[in-house]
Amino acid sequence: MTDIAVIGAGMAGLVCAQQLSQAGYSVVVIEKSRGVGGRVATRRLEGTVADHGTCYLKPKGEFLGQFVELLRDRHILEIWTDTVEKFNSDSKLRTQNAALCYVAPEGMSAIAKFLAHGLDILLNQRAIAIHPTPENTWRLTLESSNAEITAKAVVVAIPAPQAWDLLAPMGKTILDAEFLDNLRSVEFFPSISVMAGYPQHLSLPNWKALTFVDDTDLAWIGLDSSKRPHPQQPHFVLQSSANFAQQHLETQDLQPVGKYMLQKAAQTLALPSLLNPQWLQVHRWRYAFPSHPWNAAFLSANNHLPLVCCGDWCGGNLVEGAMLSGLATASEINNQLQHLPLDNVNFFELLTS
């Protein structure tokens, strides 16, 4: 039995769980993966790490700016570059002066691990069903252990299509049609990420990050090894366009897809050395970027038992949007429960305590 069950340990779920936990609620976070962070993801491979999800933070709003400064003080983030180049098929490379881009030398997942500190998180556990109980609580069934969790309130902090799959069975008797229709209206762009390592003697480009402006297949490439304090070998992360990822959304073997993306980048950028990686890994993000987001900070079910959905698809502003959605959801859950003094809980102070 817990006060609040949070499904999903991405940025929205972690922020929401921290805020509610510090306010005095008992909180359990349920995460299907073996690590936290969602798309703020890092993969360990070949003696190094590679950020195959969110590659850097570029704070625009005040909230994310404060968070970045906090992580810099804790030596989790540092400045990576202030220049992101754009490649246009007509004008070739064009240098763009961008806002400062921040990265985690130990991998971007270090951000989520910092947010997860002190929380009760069940990893490798997938919630497969939610039902109300006669005692006016929610009962969550977990897949791998066949265990059950009982909670007074539920936060669903996963991509909207996954949330709809989980909640739709309650549609006819428990959840209203408008809530489910709004949840189903949210859509995402997919993406394919390629991680590739090369020999030490590889001739490196003079850029760290490059955006493809008008390429049909490619969206972004970064010299990921330039984020690491003592890289043993150069490695790149390459991200596809949404249309290209959509074409290969159900492709079983992604290795040929990854090789094609490297070939396309090598040809487009005139970098033939990209053709021969020493190692190659490919990852598919089915829900990479909200293409049709919800127009508010959260989506609350019209039910006598608190159930609120949140994520970067609430507003659609990636990491900062996800974090703000988590904060707003914590306030909404609190309003529907005990009205604890949540307004006095400063998110940044609780992270430094």
XYZ file of C-alpha atoms in Angstrom:
353
model
C 0.000 0.000 0.000
C 1.327 3.422 -0.954
C -0.116 6.895 -1.310
C 0.930 7.386 -4.931
C 2.138 5.040 -7.658
C 4.056 6.695 -10.484
C 4.284 4.655 -13.680
C 7.395 5.663 -15.626
C 10.797 6.876 -14.392
C 11.403 9.401 -17.149
C 11.991 13.055 -16.358
C 8.315 13.825 -15.726
C 7.790 10.842 -13.455
C 10.956 11.471 -11.433
C 10.216 15.166 -10.898
C 6.650 14.388 -9.870
C 7.762 11.620 -7.501
C 10.425 13.794 -5.858
C 8.022 16.665 -5.281
C 5.329 14.453 -3.767
C 7.804 12.454 -1.699
C 9.340 15.564 -0.193
C 5.858 16.853 0.626
C 5.305 13.813 2.827
C 3.522 11.285 0.629
C 4.687 7.696 0.253
C 5.548 7.178 -3.413
C 6.505 4.125 -5.462
C 7.865 4.519 -9.010
C 7.351 1.634 -11.447
C 9.722 1.472 -14.427
C 9.700 -1.194 -17.135
C 13.363 -0.649 -18.096
C 16.497 -1.513 -16.167
C 17.407 2.145 -15.683
C 15.814 5.543 -15.160
C 15.574 8.537 -17.475
C 13.376 7.467 -20.378
C 14.715 9.222 -23.465
C 17.417 10.926 -21.398
C 19.340 7.746 -22.083
C 22.929 6.527 -22.120
C 24.204 3.172 -23.325
C 27.389 1.559 -21.990
C 29.317 -0.193 -24.724
C 32.869 -0.986 -25.836
C 34.503 0.628 -22.816
C 32.681 3.930 -23.171
C 29.192 5.452 -23.037
C 27.035 6.988 -25.763
C 23.986 9.245 -25.443
C 21.503 7.719 -27.856
C 18.491 9.722 -26.655
C 18.711 13.339 -25.510
C 22.180 14.362 -26.660
C 22.494 17.685 -24.822
C 20.497 20.293 -22.915
C 20.002 23.768 -24.329
C 18.043 25.651 -21.651
C 15.660 28.324 -22.857
C 13.243 28.673 -19.969
C 14.036 29.839 -16.430
C 13.228 26.483 -14.828
C 15.591 24.408 -16.959
C 18.218 27.124 -16.627
C 18.092 26.803 -12.829
C 18.255 23.036 -13.065
C 21.290 23.159 -15.349
C 23.094 25.502 -12.948
C 22.349 23.146 -10.063
C 23.780 20.209 -12.025
C 26.834 22.241 -12.972
C 27.456 23.008 -9.296
C 27.268 19.266 -8.635
C 29.731 18.615 -11.508
C 27.146 16.526 -13.359
C 26.860 18.858 -16.351
C 29.396 20.962 -18.199
C 29.437 23.138 -21.310
C 29.949 21.117 -24.476
C 29.701 23.692 -27.278
C 28.050 26.959 -28.203
C 28.066 26.207 -31.914
C 25.799 23.788 -33.732
C 26.457 23.684 -37.440
C 23.733 23.181 -40.016
C 24.203 21.268 -43.217
C 22.146 22.409 -46.165
C 22.457 20.497 -49.419
C 22.848 23.774 -51.299
C 25.141 25.827 -49.086
C 26.945 22.921 -47.364
C 28.206 23.723 -43.852
C 26.969 26.859 -42.166
C 28.085 27.790 -38.657
C 25.253 28.763 -36.342
C 25.832 30.551 -33.051
C 23.503 28.759 -30.674
C 22.815 28.931 -26.985
C 25.203 27.020 -24.768
C 24.770 23.255 -25.011
C 25.361 21.268 -21.817
C 26.250 17.590 -21.510
C 27.023 15.067 -18.788
C 30.567 13.680 -19.193
C 29.443 10.426 -17.544
C 26.427 10.194 -19.850
C 23.129 12.069 -19.947
C 21.452 9.389 -17.821
C 23.420 10.874 -14.891
C 20.787 13.630 -14.866
C 17.998 11.133 -14.238
C 20.058 9.235 -11.661
C 20.463 12.491 -9.748
C 16.698 13.062 -9.813
C 16.067 9.470 -8.721
C 18.126 9.742 -5.534
C 16.173 8.646 -2.471
C 13.101 7.444 -4.376
C 11.553 3.984 -4.088
C 11.868 2.735 -7.673
C 10.955 -0.723 -8.952
C 13.030 -1.386 -12.094
C 12.289 -4.046 -14.708
C 8.633 -3.918 -13.691
C 5.828 -3.209 -16.157
C 2.349 -2.197 -15.021
C -0.050 -4.232 -17.160
C -3.404 -3.431 -15.552
C -5.076 -0.878 -13.300
C -8.385 -1.404 -11.528
C -10.291 0.431 -8.784
C -10.957 -1.475 -5.575
C -14.033 -1.466 -3.331
C -11.875 0.389 -0.775
C -11.601 3.412 -3.104
C -8.007 2.803 -4.103
C -6.243 1.759 -7.298
C -4.803 -1.725 -7.723
C -1.880 -2.036 -10.154
C -0.834 -5.422 -11.509
C 2.848 -5.875 -12.446
C 3.852 -8.192 -15.248
C 7.146 -9.801 -14.318
C 6.449 -10.573 -10.666
C 2.668 -10.867 -10.941
C 2.623 -8.679 -7.833
C 0.078 -5.988 -7.033
C 0.446 -2.473 -5.671
C -2.402 -0.587 -4.032
C -2.346 3.213 -4.197
C -4.608 6.133 -3.387
C -3.546 7.932 -6.573
C -1.808 7.025 -9.831
C 0.457 9.113 -12.056
C 0.956 7.735 -15.570
C 4.204 9.301 -16.809
C 4.772 7.386 -20.037
C 4.181 8.249 -23.720
C 0.492 8.873 -24.388
C -0.002 5.897 -26.766
C 1.366 3.549 -24.102
C -0.802 5.222 -21.470
C -3.856 4.740 -23.687
C -3.075 1.032 -24.119
C -2.875 0.663 -20.335
C -5.976 2.705 -19.479
C -8.343 1.981 -22.381
C -9.696 -1.262 -20.810
C -11.278 0.912 -18.105
C -13.049 3.069 -20.673
C -16.537 1.620 -20.664
C -17.129 1.626 -16.929
C -14.534 3.759 -15.128
C -12.833 6.396 -17.305
C -14.837 8.812 -19.404
C -14.650 8.817 -23.192
C -13.411 12.425 -23.444
C -10.338 11.697 -21.320
C -9.422 8.666 -23.415
C -10.112 10.515 -26.671
C -7.785 13.330 -25.567
C -5.132 10.791 -24.623
C -5.477 9.040 -27.967
C -5.170 12.325 -29.878
C -1.503 12.705 -28.845
C 0.919 11.588 -31.557
C 4.683 11.128 -31.768
C 7.456 11.184 -34.334
C 9.750 8.134 -34.197
C 13.529 8.217 -34.516
C 16.392 5.781 -35.082
C 19.710 6.343 -33.307
C 22.999 4.875 -34.497
C 26.070 4.600 -32.262
C 29.332 3.880 -34.065
C 32.949 3.647 -32.845
C 36.111 4.117 -34.920
C 39.905 3.622 -34.696
C 41.917 6.156 -32.718
C 43.662 7.458 -35.823
C 40.392 8.579 -37.415
C 40.574 12.081 -38.871
C 37.962 14.042 -36.923
C 35.754 16.826 -38.301
C 36.049 20.381 -36.981
C 32.493 20.327 -35.604
C 30.991 18.633 -32.546
C 27.328 18.650 -33.565
C 25.635 19.089 -36.896
C 21.992 19.326 -37.939
C 20.850 18.195 -41.377
C 18.465 20.857 -42.625
C 16.847 19.218 -45.636
C 18.006 15.587 -45.727
C 15.234 13.054 -46.240
C 16.894 10.396 -44.062
C 19.136 12.114 -41.521
C 18.398 14.661 -38.802
C 21.496 15.052 -36.604
C 25.020 13.778 -35.988
C 27.287 14.406 -33.032
C 30.842 13.501 -32.073
C 29.720 11.889 -28.837
C 33.242 11.013 -27.717
C 34.029 14.744 -27.471
C 31.788 14.810 -24.367
C 33.960 12.302 -22.519
C 36.881 13.326 -20.284
C 39.395 10.775 -21.644
C 37.950 9.097 -24.747
C 39.710 5.905 -25.768
C 38.431 6.114 -29.333
C 36.177 8.441 -31.359
C 32.525 7.548 -31.640
C 29.522 9.247 -33.219
C 25.792 9.261 -32.591
C 23.578 9.686 -35.641
C 19.828 10.317 -35.545
C 17.389 9.729 -38.388
C 14.619 11.903 -39.721
C 11.095 11.111 -38.573
C 10.010 9.993 -42.048
C 12.929 7.596 -42.374
C 12.242 6.136 -38.923
C 8.574 5.698 -39.811
C 9.556 3.617 -42.836
C 11.533 1.258 -40.607
C 9.319 1.306 -37.524
C 8.571 -2.411 -37.775
C 11.880 -3.559 -39.285
C 13.148 -6.498 -37.251
C 16.893 -6.208 -37.952
C 18.047 -2.593 -37.656
C 21.744 -3.243 -38.348
C 21.399 -2.746 -42.142
C 19.360 0.390 -41.429
C 22.144 1.750 -39.250
C 24.766 0.952 -41.885
C 22.717 2.763 -44.499
C 22.494 5.849 -42.276
C 26.273 5.841 -41.859
C 26.744 5.475 -45.616
C 24.376 8.369 -46.232
C 26.215 10.571 -43.699
C 29.606 9.629 -45.152
C 28.458 10.548 -48.644
C 26.628 13.726 -47.661
C 29.417 15.109 -45.459
C 32.284 13.797 -47.598
C 33.598 11.777 -44.641
C 34.385 8.352 -46.128
C 35.926 7.216 -42.823
C 32.394 6.910 -41.397
C 31.861 3.880 -43.642
C 34.006 1.511 -41.585
C 33.091 1.509 -37.881
C 34.745 -0.929 -35.490
C 31.428 -1.360 -33.718
C 27.862 -0.360 -34.415
C 24.659 -0.362 -32.375
C 21.211 0.831 -33.416
C 18.257 1.833 -31.260
C 14.673 2.566 -32.262
C 12.695 5.268 -30.443
C 9.041 4.675 -31.237
C 7.982 7.780 -29.290
C 10.864 10.192 -29.794
C 9.276 13.633 -30.189
C 5.652 14.756 -29.704
C 4.226 15.693 -33.095
C 0.712 16.427 -31.802
C 1.070 17.245 -28.069
C -1.620 17.817 -25.468
C -2.236 21.520 -24.902
C -1.856 21.559 -21.103
C 0.725 20.602 -18.479
C -1.089 17.366 -17.600
C -4.169 15.339 -18.499
C -6.364 14.385 -15.554
C -9.046 11.721 -15.628
C -12.501 12.816 -14.521
C -12.696 10.231 -11.777
C -13.270 10.209 -8.030
C -9.954 8.391 -7.677
C -6.968 10.579 -8.687
C -5.359 9.504 -11.964
C -3.216 11.989 -13.882
C -1.109 11.558 -17.035
C 1.992 13.637 -17.728
C 5.134 13.758 -19.838
C 6.968 15.752 -22.481
C 3.861 15.370 -24.657
C 2.048 17.765 -22.320
C 3.127 20.990 -23.982
C 5.674 19.226 -26.159
C 8.792 21.053 -24.963
C 11.077 18.043 -24.564
C 13.077 17.847 -21.289
C 11.913 21.136 -19.811
C 8.322 20.401 -20.774
C 8.542 16.992 -19.133
C 9.896 18.435 -15.891
C 7.294 21.205 -15.731
C 4.609 18.631 -16.475
C 5.847 16.550 -13.547
C 5.687 19.533 -11.195
C 2.190 20.497 -12.328
C 1.027 16.902 -11.931
C 2.370 16.773 -8.371
C 0.291 19.836 -7.534
C -2.801 18.328 -9.163
C -2.424 15.044 -7.261
C -1.905 16.963 -4.024
C -5.057 19.006 -4.654
C -7.060 15.818 -5.105
C -5.641 14.166 -1.974
C -4.601 15.733 1.321
C -3.673 19.292 0.323
C -0.304 19.009 2.010
C 1.787 22.226 1.991
C 3.259 21.479 -1.418
C 3.568 25.152 -2.328
C 6.277 25.490 0.295
C 8.341 22.688 -1.202
C 10.984 24.312 -3.402
C 12.029 21.773 -6.016
C 15.621 22.979 -6.211
C 16.033 23.199 -2.438
C 14.858 19.618 -1.983
C 17.423 18.440 -4.539
C 20.245 20.085 -2.586
C 19.106 18.895 0.849
